[in-house]
Amino acid sequence: MTSSSVQSSDLLVPLDLAFWNIETAEHPMHLGALGVFEADGPGAADRATDLLATRAAAVPGLRMRIRPVLVPVGGAVRVPAPAFDPLEHIRLAAPVADFHAAAGELMRRPVERGRPPWEAHVLPGADGTSFAVLFKFHHALADGLRALTLGAALLDPVDLPAPRERPPAPAASRWSVLDPRTLPDRVRGTVAEAGRAIGIGTSVARATLGVRSCAALTAAASGTRRTAGVVLDLDDVHLVRKAVGGTVNDVLIAVVAGALRRWLDERGDCSEGVEPRALIPVSRRRPRSAQPQGNRLSGYLVRLPVGHEDPLDRLRAVRAAMDRNKEAGPERGAGAVALLAEHVPPLGHRIGGPVVAQAARLLFDILVTSVPLPGTGLRLGGCRLTEVYPFAPLARGQSLAVAVSTYRGRVHYGLVADAAAVPDLELLAQSVRDEIDGLVAACAEQAGLVTGPAAT
């Protein structure tokens, strides 16, 4: 490989390689985001499609496809596509009455693996007052932060902080591994890494024991998809946080726990004693760091206190669990299972991908992730972005994934579910709305502002 090709390519890190190899046609591993824009007149969606295609041609990261390499055996690399055509990735749909119904159908389809693995679908609203854009990025191409950067490059320019270029690491000699002077450090490093991997594996095993999970979250998968979105007022979230303590993220996770309880009880399933394991991804990458581009993720594993009857008790339980995770750090415990990918050689990822895909349901029951968004207002062709719903991949053996973003004073929950396993996703969405109302009412009652029947 020449020096120029080295500069224009990017070897997939182990976690990227894992995402690439565990994908199947029924379980695509792409991230999504559904943005809803105000239409500034007839033809707004057509103009947005043309604008996206023009801008995509100028974004280097969108030209990158993934192909296997000979060395390391089983590895893969991102390289520029030789004949990149943005129109192969950006599609204008017929007018739709329900953006989420259209998004669910599009999320079930894998992105094309032979070319840069991303898509943008422009969905004109049937009423002509709005249009939506569904962005899809394969997780091996971009994690949440990287996908945000690529997506933002297609929108109207905003004043965002430029990423800080990281100086290139000094090139290691191909013979350095044979240098006896480095042997003690390498041995100590290997032993430490092995000890950490064993500790994570032990924590994973312990996390699978002792508590009833939620069968509705691990039902047999059909490969179909359904999406739903919920918008909450960020002021309500801050009100609850100030009343009980903890962080905004604690409240957002507790809302998921309470919504699951309401949903299970409403559909006739018993929520008593249910504590599904929620994987909360934690980025190990600095937000303004331009490199490396690969996924740098760990995570926390939290038992969602679905079985707790009182909403404030649920929030306190979530806060205590998150505090314990933070004290231990994101590189220890069962939630750090993603780090085990670093201990598998590339060929192991290629051969063992199907096995790993089957094991997801053994590690956690539901993914609850937060996707950062800029605080500034975003536009496409002058049309204002009013709503944005992030969507996480749905692992094999799991029926529901939750992603959350905060944008312009509002919290957006993006729900992705297996359409056959969760035909009542709108009921869960309504449960999210009801749960934040319940938390606000409980905080008011706790403060003595509401008494008697009005507090219910």
Coordinates of C-alpha atoms in Angstrom, one line a residue:
M1 CA 0.0 0.0 0.0
T2 CA 1.5 3.3 -1.0
S3 CA 1.8 6.3 1.3
S4 CA -0.9 8.2 -0.7
S5 CA -3.3 5.3 -0.2
V6 CA -2.5 5.1 3.5
Q7 CA -3.4 8.8 3.8
S8 CA -6.7 8.3 2.0
S9 CA -7.8 5.2 3.8
D10 CA -8.9 4.4 7.3
L11 CA -8.6 0.9 8.8
L12 CA -11.7 -0.1 10.7
V13 CA -11.2 -0.3 14.5
P14 CA -12.3 -3.5 16.2
L15 CA -15.8 -2.2 17.2
D16 CA -16.4 -0.9 13.6
L17 CA -15.4 -4.3 12.3
A18 CA -17.8 -6.0 14.7
F19 CA -20.7 -3.8 13.6
W20 CA -19.9 -4.6 9.9
N21 CA -19.8 -8.3 10.5
I22 CA -22.8 -8.8 12.8
E23 CA -25.2 -7.2 10.3
T24 CA -27.7 -9.4 8.5
A25 CA -30.5 -8.5 6.0
E26 CA -33.0 -8.8 8.9
H27 CA -30.9 -6.9 11.4
P28 CA -29.2 -3.9 9.6
M29 CA -26.7 -2.0 11.7
H30 CA -27.3 1.6 10.6
L31 CA -28.1 4.6 12.7
G32 CA -30.9 6.9 11.6
A33 CA -32.2 10.4 12.2
L34 CA -35.6 11.7 11.0
G35 CA -35.6 15.5 10.7
V36 CA -38.8 17.4 10.1
F37 CA -38.6 20.8 8.3
E38 CA -41.0 23.6 7.7
A39 CA -41.7 23.9 3.9
D40 CA -41.3 27.4 2.6
G41 CA -43.5 26.8 -0.3
P42 CA -44.3 24.4 -3.2
G43 CA -41.4 22.3 -4.3
A44 CA -39.5 22.7 -1.0
A45 CA -38.7 19.0 -0.9
D46 CA -37.5 18.9 -4.5
R47 CA -35.1 21.8 -3.8
A48 CA -33.9 20.1 -0.6
T49 CA -33.1 17.0 -2.6
D50 CA -31.1 18.9 -5.1
L51 CA -29.3 20.8 -2.4
L52 CA -28.4 17.6 -0.5
A53 CA -27.0 16.0 -3.6
T54 CA -24.9 19.1 -4.4
R55 CA -23.5 19.3 -0.9
A56 CA -22.8 15.6 -0.5
A57 CA -20.5 15.7 -3.5
A58 CA -18.2 18.0 -1.5
V59 CA -18.1 16.0 1.8
P60 CA -15.1 13.6 1.8
G61 CA -16.5 11.4 4.5
L62 CA -19.6 10.6 2.4
R63 CA -17.4 9.2 -0.3
M64 CA -15.9 6.4 1.8
R65 CA -16.9 2.8 1.2
I66 CA -15.8 -0.2 3.1
R67 CA -13.8 -3.1 1.6
P68 CA -11.9 -6.0 3.0
V69 CA -8.1 -6.1 3.1
L70 CA -5.5 -8.9 3.0
V71 CA -3.6 -7.6 6.0
P72 CA -4.6 -7.8 8.7
V73 CA -6.4 -11.0 7.8
G74 CA -10.2 -10.4 8.2
G75 CA -9.8 -6.7 8.4
A76 CA -11.5 -4.0 6.4
V77 CA -10.8 -0.4 5.5
R78 CA -12.6 2.8 4.5
V79 CA -11.5 4.0 1.1
P80 CA -12.8 6.6 -1.3
A81 CA -15.3 5.2 -3.8
P82 CA -13.8 5.4 -7.3
A83 CA -17.1 6.7 -8.9
F84 CA -19.1 8.4 -6.2
D85 CA -22.6 9.6 -7.3
P86 CA -24.6 11.4 -4.6
L87 CA -27.8 10.6 -6.5
E88 CA -27.3 6.9 -5.7
H89 CA -27.7 7.8 -2.0
I90 CA -30.3 10.6 -2.0
R91 CA -33.8 9.8 -3.0
L92 CA -37.0 11.8 -3.2
A93 CA -40.1 9.9 -2.2
A94 CA -43.7 10.4 -3.1
P95 CA -45.7 12.6 -0.7
V96 CA -46.5 10.8 2.6
A97 CA -49.1 11.4 5.3
D98 CA -47.1 9.9 8.1
F99 CA -43.4 10.5 8.3
H100 CA -42.9 7.8 10.9
A101 CA -44.7 5.1 9.0
A102 CA -42.5 5.8 6.0
A103 CA -39.4 5.9 8.2
G104 CA -40.1 2.5 9.7
E105 CA -40.3 0.9 6.3
L106 CA -37.0 2.6 5.2
M107 CA -35.2 1.7 8.5
R108 CA -35.8 -2.0 7.9
R109 CA -33.8 -1.9 4.6
P110 CA -30.0 -2.3 4.9
V111 CA -27.8 0.3 3.2
E112 CA -25.9 -0.9 0.1
R113 CA -22.6 -2.4 1.3
G114 CA -20.8 -2.2 -2.0
R115 CA -20.8 1.6 -2.0
P116 CA -20.5 4.3 0.7
P117 CA -23.0 2.9 3.3
W118 CA -25.3 5.8 3.9
E119 CA -28.6 7.1 2.5
A120 CA -30.8 10.2 2.7
H121 CA -34.5 9.9 1.9
V122 CA -36.5 13.2 1.4
L123 CA -40.2 12.7 2.3
P124 CA -42.5 15.4 1.2
G125 CA -45.5 15.9 3.5
A126 CA -48.9 15.2 2.0
D127 CA -50.2 18.5 3.3
G128 CA -47.5 20.6 1.7
T129 CA -46.6 22.4 4.9
S130 CA -43.6 20.3 5.8
F131 CA -41.1 17.7 4.6
A132 CA -38.8 15.3 6.4
V133 CA -35.3 13.8 5.7
L134 CA -34.4 10.4 7.0
F135 CA -30.6 10.0 7.2
K136 CA -29.1 6.5 7.5
F137 CA -25.4 5.9 8.3
H138 CA -24.0 2.4 8.9
H139 CA -22.5 2.1 12.3
A140 CA -19.2 1.0 10.8
L141 CA -19.0 4.3 8.8
A142 CA -19.9 6.6 11.7
D143 CA -20.9 6.6 15.4
G144 CA -23.3 9.1 16.7
L145 CA -20.9 12.0 16.8
R146 CA -19.4 11.3 13.4
A147 CA -22.9 10.8 11.9
L148 CA -23.9 14.2 13.4
T149 CA -20.8 15.8 11.7
L150 CA -21.6 14.2 8.3
G151 CA -25.3 15.1 8.5
A152 CA -24.6 18.7 9.6
A153 CA -22.3 19.1 6.6
L154 CA -25.4 18.7 4.4
L155 CA -27.5 21.3 6.1
D156 CA -27.2 25.1 5.9
P157 CA -23.9 26.3 7.3
V158 CA -23.9 27.2 11.0
D159 CA -21.1 28.5 13.3
L160 CA -20.0 25.2 15.0
P161 CA -16.6 24.8 16.6
A162 CA -14.1 23.4 14.2
P163 CA -12.6 20.0 15.2
R164 CA -9.1 20.0 16.6
E165 CA -6.7 18.1 14.4
R166 CA -4.9 15.5 16.3
P167 CA -1.2 15.3 15.4
P168 CA -0.4 12.0 13.6
A169 CA 1.0 9.3 15.8
P170 CA 4.6 8.4 15.2
A171 CA 4.9 5.5 12.8
A172 CA 5.9 2.3 14.5
S173 CA 8.7 0.2 13.0
R174 CA 7.5 -3.1 11.7
W175 CA 10.4 -4.7 13.7
S176 CA 9.5 -2.9 17.0
V177 CA 7.6 -5.9 18.2
L178 CA 10.9 -7.9 18.2
D179 CA 12.8 -5.3 20.2
P180 CA 13.6 -7.0 23.5
R181 CA 13.7 -3.6 25.3
T182 CA 9.9 -3.3 24.8
L183 CA 9.1 -6.8 26.1
P184 CA 8.4 -5.9 29.8
D185 CA 6.0 -3.1 28.9
R186 CA 4.2 -5.3 26.3
V187 CA 3.9 -8.1 28.8
R188 CA 2.5 -5.8 31.5
G189 CA 0.1 -4.3 29.0
T190 CA -1.1 -7.7 27.8
V191 CA -1.7 -8.9 31.3
A192 CA -3.6 -5.7 32.3
E193 CA -5.8 -5.9 29.2
A194 CA -6.5 -9.6 29.8
G195 CA -7.4 -8.9 33.4
R196 CA -9.8 -6.1 32.3
A197 CA -11.4 -8.4 29.7
I198 CA -11.9 -11.1 32.3
G199 CA -13.4 -8.6 34.7
I200 CA -15.9 -7.3 32.1
G201 CA -16.8 -10.8 31.1
T202 CA -17.5 -11.7 34.8
S203 CA -19.7 -8.6 35.2
V204 CA -21.7 -9.6 32.1
A205 CA -22.3 -13.0 33.5
R206 CA -23.4 -11.6 36.9
A207 CA -25.7 -9.1 35.2
T208 CA -27.7 -12.0 33.6
L209 CA -28.7 -13.5 36.9
G210 CA -31.4 -13.0 39.5
V211 CA -34.0 -10.6 38.1
R212 CA -37.0 -11.1 35.8
S213 CA -36.5 -9.4 32.5
C214 CA -39.1 -8.2 30.1
A215 CA -40.3 -10.8 27.5
A216 CA -41.9 -8.0 25.4
L217 CA -38.4 -6.6 24.7
T218 CA -36.9 -9.9 23.6
A219 CA -39.7 -11.4 21.5
A220 CA -38.9 -13.3 18.3
A221 CA -37.8 -10.9 15.7
S222 CA -39.5 -10.6 12.3
G223 CA -37.0 -8.2 10.6
T224 CA -39.8 -5.6 10.1
R225 CA -39.5 -2.1 11.6
R226 CA -41.8 0.5 13.1
T227 CA -40.7 4.0 14.4
A228 CA -42.4 6.5 16.6
G229 CA -41.4 9.9 18.0
V230 CA -42.2 11.8 21.2
V231 CA -41.4 15.4 22.0
L232 CA -41.1 16.6 25.7
D233 CA -40.5 20.1 27.1
L234 CA -37.0 20.3 28.4
D235 CA -38.3 22.7 31.1
D236 CA -40.3 19.8 32.6
V237 CA -37.2 17.6 32.7
H238 CA -35.2 20.3 34.5
L239 CA -38.1 20.8 37.0
V240 CA -37.9 17.1 37.9
R241 CA -34.1 17.1 38.0
K242 CA -34.0 20.1 40.4
A243 CA -36.7 18.5 42.6
V244 CA -35.0 15.1 43.0
G245 CA -31.3 15.7 42.0
G246 CA -29.1 13.9 39.6
T247 CA -28.7 14.7 36.0
V248 CA -30.9 15.4 33.0
N249 CA -29.8 12.0 31.6
D250 CA -31.0 10.3 34.8
V251 CA -34.4 11.8 34.3
L252 CA -34.5 10.8 30.6
I253 CA -33.6 7.2 31.5
A254 CA -36.2 7.1 34.4
V255 CA -38.9 8.3 31.9
V256 CA -38.1 5.2 29.8
A257 CA -38.4 2.9 32.9
G258 CA -41.8 4.5 33.8
A259 CA -43.0 4.4 30.2
L260 CA -42.2 0.7 30.0
R261 CA -44.2 0.1 33.2
R262 CA -47.2 2.0 31.9
W263 CA -47.0 0.2 28.6
L264 CA -46.7 -3.3 30.1
D265 CA -49.6 -2.7 32.4
E266 CA -51.8 -1.2 29.7
R267 CA -51.3 -4.1 27.3
G268 CA -52.0 -6.6 30.1
D269 CA -48.5 -7.8 30.8
C270 CA -47.3 -7.8 34.4
S271 CA -44.7 -5.2 35.3
E272 CA -44.2 -6.5 38.8
G273 CA -40.5 -7.4 39.5
V274 CA -39.4 -6.5 35.9
E275 CA -36.0 -5.0 35.7
P276 CA -34.7 -5.1 32.1
R277 CA -31.1 -4.5 31.5
A278 CA -30.6 -1.2 29.6
L279 CA -27.3 -0.6 27.9
I280 CA -26.4 3.1 28.0
P281 CA -23.6 3.8 25.5
V282 CA -20.8 6.1 26.6
S283 CA -18.6 7.8 24.0
R284 CA -14.8 7.6 24.7
R285 CA -14.1 10.1 22.0
R286 CA -13.6 13.8 22.6
P287 CA -16.4 15.7 20.8
R288 CA -14.1 18.2 19.0
S289 CA -11.5 15.6 18.1
A290 CA -11.4 15.1 14.3
Q291 CA -9.5 11.8 14.6
P292 CA -9.7 8.9 14.9
Q293 CA -13.0 8.4 12.9
G294 CA -13.8 4.9 14.3
N295 CA -16.2 4.0 17.0
R296 CA -14.9 4.7 20.5
L297 CA -17.7 3.4 22.7
S298 CA -18.1 1.9 26.1
G299 CA -21.2 1.8 28.2
Y300 CA -23.1 1.4 31.5
L301 CA -25.5 -1.4 32.2
V302 CA -28.5 -0.3 34.3
R303 CA -31.4 -2.3 35.6
L304 CA -34.4 -0.3 34.8
P305 CA -36.7 -0.2 37.9
V306 CA -39.9 -1.0 35.9
G307 CA -41.3 -2.8 38.9
H308 CA -41.2 0.2 41.2
E309 CA -44.6 1.7 41.6
D310 CA -43.7 5.3 42.6
P311 CA -42.2 7.4 39.8
L312 CA -39.9 9.3 42.1
D313 CA -38.6 5.9 43.5
R314 CA -37.9 4.9 39.9
L315 CA -35.9 8.0 39.4
R316 CA -33.9 7.6 42.6
A317 CA -33.1 4.0 41.7
V318 CA -31.9 5.1 38.2
R319 CA -29.8 7.9 39.7
A320 CA -28.2 5.5 42.2
A321 CA -27.4 3.0 39.5
M322 CA -25.9 5.6 37.3
D323 CA -23.8 7.0 40.1
R324 CA -22.4 3.5 40.8
N325 CA -21.6 3.1 37.1
K326 CA -19.9 6.5 37.0
E327 CA -17.9 5.8 40.1
A328 CA -16.6 2.5 38.5
G329 CA -15.9 4.3 35.2
P330 CA -17.0 3.4 31.6
E331 CA -14.2 0.9 31.1
R332 CA -15.3 -1.6 33.8
G333 CA -18.5 -3.5 34.5
A334 CA -21.0 -5.3 32.3
G335 CA -21.8 -2.2 30.3
A336 CA -18.2 -2.1 28.9
V337 CA -18.9 -5.2 26.9
A338 CA -18.2 -3.2 23.6
L339 CA -14.5 -3.0 24.8
L340 CA -14.2 -6.8 24.4
A341 CA -14.2 -6.2 20.7
E342 CA -10.7 -4.8 21.0
H343 CA -9.5 -8.2 22.2
V344 CA -10.7 -10.1 19.2
P345 CA -8.4 -10.3 16.1
P346 CA -10.0 -9.1 12.7
L347 CA -10.4 -12.7 11.5
G348 CA -12.3 -13.5 14.6
H349 CA -14.8 -10.7 13.9
R350 CA -15.3 -12.0 10.4
I351 CA -15.8 -15.6 11.4
G352 CA -17.6 -15.0 14.7
G353 CA -19.9 -12.2 13.6
P354 CA -23.0 -14.4 13.4
V355 CA -22.3 -15.8 16.8
V356 CA -21.9 -12.4 18.4
A357 CA -25.1 -11.2 16.7
Q358 CA -27.0 -14.0 18.4
A359 CA -25.5 -13.1 21.8
A360 CA -26.8 -9.6 22.0
R361 CA -30.0 -10.6 23.9
L362 CA -27.8 -12.3 26.5
L363 CA -25.9 -9.1 27.2
F364 CA -28.8 -6.5 27.5
D365 CA -32.5 -6.2 26.9
I366 CA -32.8 -2.6 25.5
L367 CA -30.6 0.1 24.2
V368 CA -31.1 3.6 25.6
T369 CA -28.7 6.1 24.0
S370 CA -28.3 9.8 23.8
V371 CA -27.3 11.6 20.6
P372 CA -25.9 15.1 20.9
L373 CA -27.2 18.0 18.8
P374 CA -26.0 21.6 18.4
G375 CA -27.9 24.2 20.3
T376 CA -28.2 26.4 17.3
G377 CA -31.2 26.3 15.0
L378 CA -30.6 24.1 11.9
R379 CA -32.0 24.7 8.4
L380 CA -32.0 23.1 5.0
G381 CA -32.3 25.5 2.1
G382 CA -33.6 28.1 4.5
C383 CA -36.3 25.7 5.8
R384 CA -36.3 25.5 9.6
L385 CA -35.7 22.1 11.3
T386 CA -38.5 21.8 13.8
E387 CA -38.2 18.2 15.0
V388 CA -35.4 15.6 15.0
Y389 CA -35.8 12.0 16.1
P390 CA -32.7 9.8 16.4
F391 CA -33.0 6.1 15.7
A392 CA -30.6 3.4 17.0
P393 CA -29.9 0.0 15.4
L394 CA -32.1 -2.9 16.7
A395 CA -29.9 -5.9 17.6
R396 CA -31.0 -9.5 16.9
G397 CA -33.3 -10.8 19.6
Q398 CA -34.4 -7.4 20.8
S399 CA -37.7 -5.7 20.0
L400 CA -37.1 -2.1 21.0
A401 CA -34.3 0.6 21.0
V402 CA -34.6 4.1 22.3
A403 CA -32.5 7.1 21.3
V404 CA -32.9 10.6 22.8
S405 CA -31.8 14.1 21.6
T406 CA -32.2 17.5 23.0
Y407 CA -32.8 20.3 20.5
R408 CA -33.9 23.9 20.9
G409 CA -35.5 23.4 24.4
R410 CA -37.3 20.2 23.6
V411 CA -36.4 16.5 24.1
H412 CA -37.0 14.2 21.2
Y413 CA -37.4 10.4 21.8
G414 CA -36.9 8.2 18.8
L415 CA -38.3 4.7 19.2
V416 CA -37.5 1.9 16.9
A417 CA -39.2 -1.5 17.3
D418 CA -39.8 -4.8 15.5
A419 CA -43.2 -4.1 14.0
A420 CA -44.5 -7.7 14.6
A421 CA -43.2 -7.9 18.2
V422 CA -44.3 -4.4 19.1
P423 CA -47.5 -3.6 17.1
D424 CA -48.5 -1.0 19.7
L425 CA -45.5 1.3 19.6
E426 CA -47.8 4.3 19.7
L427 CA -49.0 3.1 23.0
L428 CA -45.4 3.1 24.3
A429 CA -44.9 6.6 22.8
Q430 CA -48.0 7.9 24.7
S431 CA -46.6 6.2 27.9
V432 CA -43.5 8.3 27.5
R433 CA -45.6 11.5 27.5
D434 CA -47.7 10.2 30.4
E435 CA -44.6 9.4 32.5
I436 CA -43.1 12.9 32.3
D437 CA -46.5 14.3 33.3
G438 CA -46.5 11.8 36.2
L439 CA -43.1 12.8 37.3
V440 CA -43.9 16.5 37.2
A441 CA -47.1 15.9 39.2
A442 CA -45.2 13.8 41.8
C443 CA -42.6 16.5 42.2
A444 CA -45.3 19.1 42.7
E445 CA -47.0 16.9 45.3
Q446 CA -43.7 16.3 47.1
A447 CA -43.2 20.1 47.3
G448 CA -46.7 20.5 48.7
L449 CA -47.9 22.5 45.7
V450 CA -50.6 20.0 44.8
T451 CA -52.6 17.9 47.2
G452 CA -55.4 15.4 47.0
P453 CA -56.9 14.1 43.7
A454 CA -55.2 16.9 41.7
A455 CA -51.8 15.2 42.3
T456 CA -52.8 12.0 40.4

